Short mmCIF file of C-alpha atoms in Angstrom, two decimals:
data_model
loop_
_atom_site.label_atom_id
_atom_site.label_comp_id
_atom_site.label_asym_id
_atom_site.label_seq_id
_atom_site.Cartn_x
_atom_site.Cartn_y
_atom_site.Cartn_z
CA UNK A 275 -0.24 -0.14 0.30
CA UNK A 276 0.87 3.39 -0.79
CA UNK A 277 -0.02 5.85 1.60
CA UNK A 278 1.21 9.50 2.58
CA UNK A 279 -0.78 11.71 5.09
CA UNK A 280 -0.87 14.83 2.02
CA UNK A 281 -2.43 14.43 -1.16
CA UNK A 282 0.43 16.46 -2.69
CA UNK A 283 3.32 13.89 -1.02
CA UNK A 284 2.62 12.05 -4.24
CA UNK A 285 4.63 12.07 -7.66
CA UNK A 286 1.85 13.79 -9.20
CA UNK A 287 3.66 14.13 -12.16
CA UNK A 288 4.17 10.21 -12.88
CA UNK A 289 0.98 9.42 -11.74
CA UNK A 290 -0.26 11.57 -14.46
CA UNK A 291 2.01 10.02 -17.34
CA UNK A 292 1.03 6.91 -15.92
CA UNK A 293 -3.09 6.79 -16.50
CA UNK A 294 -2.26 8.25 -19.68
CA UNK A 295 -1.05 5.34 -21.35
CA UNK A 296 -3.78 3.32 -19.47
CA UNK A 297 -7.31 2.83 -20.74
CA UNK A 298 -8.27 -0.11 -18.45
CA UNK A 299 -7.54 1.11 -14.97
CA UNK A 300 -6.54 4.75 -13.74
CA UNK A 301 -4.73 5.65 -10.82
CA UNK A 302 -6.65 7.57 -7.55
CA UNK A 303 -6.13 9.37 -4.77
CA UNK A 304 -8.33 8.50 -1.79
CA UNK A 305 -8.62 9.59 2.12
CA UNK A 306 -8.68 6.53 4.02
CA UNK A 307 -8.31 6.84 7.60
CA UNK A 308 -6.57 10.27 7.59
CA UNK A 309 -4.35 8.72 5.64
CA UNK A 310 -4.13 9.47 1.40
CA UNK A 311 -3.97 6.04 -0.02
CA UNK A 312 -3.05 5.32 -3.89
CA UNK A 313 -6.17 3.45 -5.31
CA UNK A 314 -5.85 1.49 -8.50
CA UNK A 315 -9.65 2.43 -10.64
CA UNK A 316 -10.92 0.15 -13.04
CA UNK A 317 -12.20 1.33 -16.02
CA UNK A 318 -14.03 -1.03 -18.19
CA UNK A 319 -17.89 -2.10 -18.33
CA UNK A 320 -18.84 -5.03 -16.48
CA UNK A 321 -19.67 -6.47 -18.73
CA UNK A 322 -17.39 -6.35 -20.94
CA UNK A 323 -15.11 -7.86 -18.09
CA UNK A 324 -13.79 -11.62 -18.20
CA UNK A 325 -12.29 -13.55 -16.34
CA UNK A 326 -9.01 -13.03 -18.29
CA UNK A 327 -9.04 -9.47 -18.93
CA UNK A 328 -9.66 -9.00 -15.25
CA UNK A 329 -6.50 -11.03 -14.67
CA UNK A 330 -4.29 -9.16 -17.16
CA UNK A 331 -5.33 -6.00 -15.29
CA UNK A 332 -4.45 -7.13 -12.27
CA UNK A 333 -0.73 -7.94 -13.30
CA UNK A 334 -0.15 -4.73 -14.75
CA UNK A 335 -1.47 -2.77 -11.93
CA UNK A 336 0.84 -5.18 -9.34
CA UNK A 337 4.02 -4.19 -12.49
CA UNK A 338 3.21 -0.37 -11.85
CA UNK A 339 2.70 -1.00 -8.06
CA UNK A 340 6.42 -1.85 -8.47
CA UNK A 341 7.82 0.62 -10.09
CA UNK A 342 6.14 3.51 -8.19
CA UNK A 343 7.76 1.59 -5.06
CA UNK A 344 10.75 1.63 -6.35
CA UNK A 345 10.17 5.30 -7.98
CA UNK A 346 9.25 6.72 -4.54
CA UNK A 347 12.52 4.65 -2.99
CA UNK A 348 14.90 6.49 -4.53
CA UNK A 349 13.42 9.87 -3.64
#
Protein backbone atom coordinates (compact mmCIF):
# COMPACT_ATOMS: atom_id res chain seq x y z
CA UNK A 1 0.00 0.00 0.00
CA UNK A 2 1.31 3.41 -0.94
CA UNK A 3 0.07 6.11 1.42
CA UNK A 4 1.06 9.57 2.56
CA UNK A 5 -0.29 12.00 5.16
CA UNK A 6 -0.64 14.69 2.44
CA UNK A 7 -1.98 14.21 -1.09
CA UNK A 8 0.67 16.62 -2.38
CA UNK A 9 3.39 14.12 -1.37
CA UNK A 10 2.46 11.77 -4.22
CA UNK A 11 4.50 11.92 -7.44
CA UNK A 12 1.66 13.57 -9.32
CA UNK A 13 3.43 14.00 -12.66
CA UNK A 14 4.38 10.31 -12.69
CA UNK A 15 0.82 9.23 -11.85
CA UNK A 16 -0.68 11.50 -14.51
CA UNK A 17 1.74 10.12 -17.10
CA UNK A 18 0.87 6.55 -16.14
CA UNK A 19 -2.86 7.33 -16.27
CA UNK A 20 -2.52 8.70 -19.79
CA UNK A 21 -1.06 5.39 -21.02
CA UNK A 22 -3.61 3.01 -19.52
CA UNK A 23 -7.21 2.93 -20.72
CA UNK A 24 -8.37 -0.02 -18.57
CA UNK A 25 -7.50 1.37 -15.14
CA UNK A 26 -6.27 4.59 -13.60
CA UNK A 27 -4.64 5.75 -10.38
CA UNK A 28 -6.50 7.91 -7.89
CA UNK A 29 -5.78 9.19 -4.40
CA UNK A 30 -8.37 8.43 -1.71
CA UNK A 31 -8.57 9.80 1.82
CA UNK A 32 -8.86 6.80 4.17
CA UNK A 33 -8.52 7.01 7.96
CA UNK A 34 -6.62 10.28 7.86
CA UNK A 35 -4.12 9.09 5.24
CA UNK A 36 -4.05 9.57 1.47
CA UNK A 37 -3.91 6.16 -0.18
CA UNK A 38 -3.12 5.32 -3.80
CA UNK A 39 -5.90 3.24 -5.36
CA UNK A 40 -6.46 1.77 -8.78
CA UNK A 41 -9.87 2.27 -10.36
CA UNK A 42 -11.05 0.04 -13.20
CA UNK A 43 -12.46 1.71 -16.28
CA UNK A 44 -14.08 -1.34 -17.86
CA UNK A 45 -17.82 -2.03 -18.03
CA UNK A 46 -18.63 -5.03 -15.85
CA UNK A 47 -20.32 -6.73 -18.80
CA UNK A 48 -17.04 -6.58 -20.77
CA UNK A 49 -14.82 -7.78 -17.92
CA UNK A 50 -13.91 -11.43 -18.41
CA UNK A 51 -11.83 -13.47 -15.98
CA UNK A 52 -8.90 -13.36 -18.41
CA UNK A 53 -9.14 -9.58 -18.81
CA UNK A 54 -9.37 -9.10 -15.04
CA UNK A 55 -6.25 -11.27 -14.62
CA UNK A 56 -4.34 -9.17 -17.18
CA UNK A 57 -5.37 -5.95 -15.46
CA UNK A 58 -4.32 -7.29 -12.04
CA UNK A 59 -0.90 -8.40 -13.32
CA UNK A 60 -0.36 -5.02 -14.97
CA UNK A 61 -1.33 -3.19 -11.76
CA UNK A 62 1.08 -5.31 -9.70
CA UNK A 63 3.86 -4.32 -12.10
CA UNK A 64 2.80 -0.67 -11.89
CA UNK A 65 2.86 -0.73 -8.07
CA UNK A 66 6.38 -2.23 -8.16
CA UNK A 67 7.49 0.55 -10.52
CA UNK A 68 5.92 3.25 -8.36
CA UNK A 69 7.44 1.84 -5.17
CA UNK A 70 10.90 1.80 -6.76
CA UNK A 71 10.44 5.40 -7.95
CA UNK A 72 9.35 6.50 -4.47
CA UNK A 73 12.30 4.76 -2.81
CA UNK A 74 14.71 6.74 -5.00
CA UNK A 75 13.36 10.06 -3.69
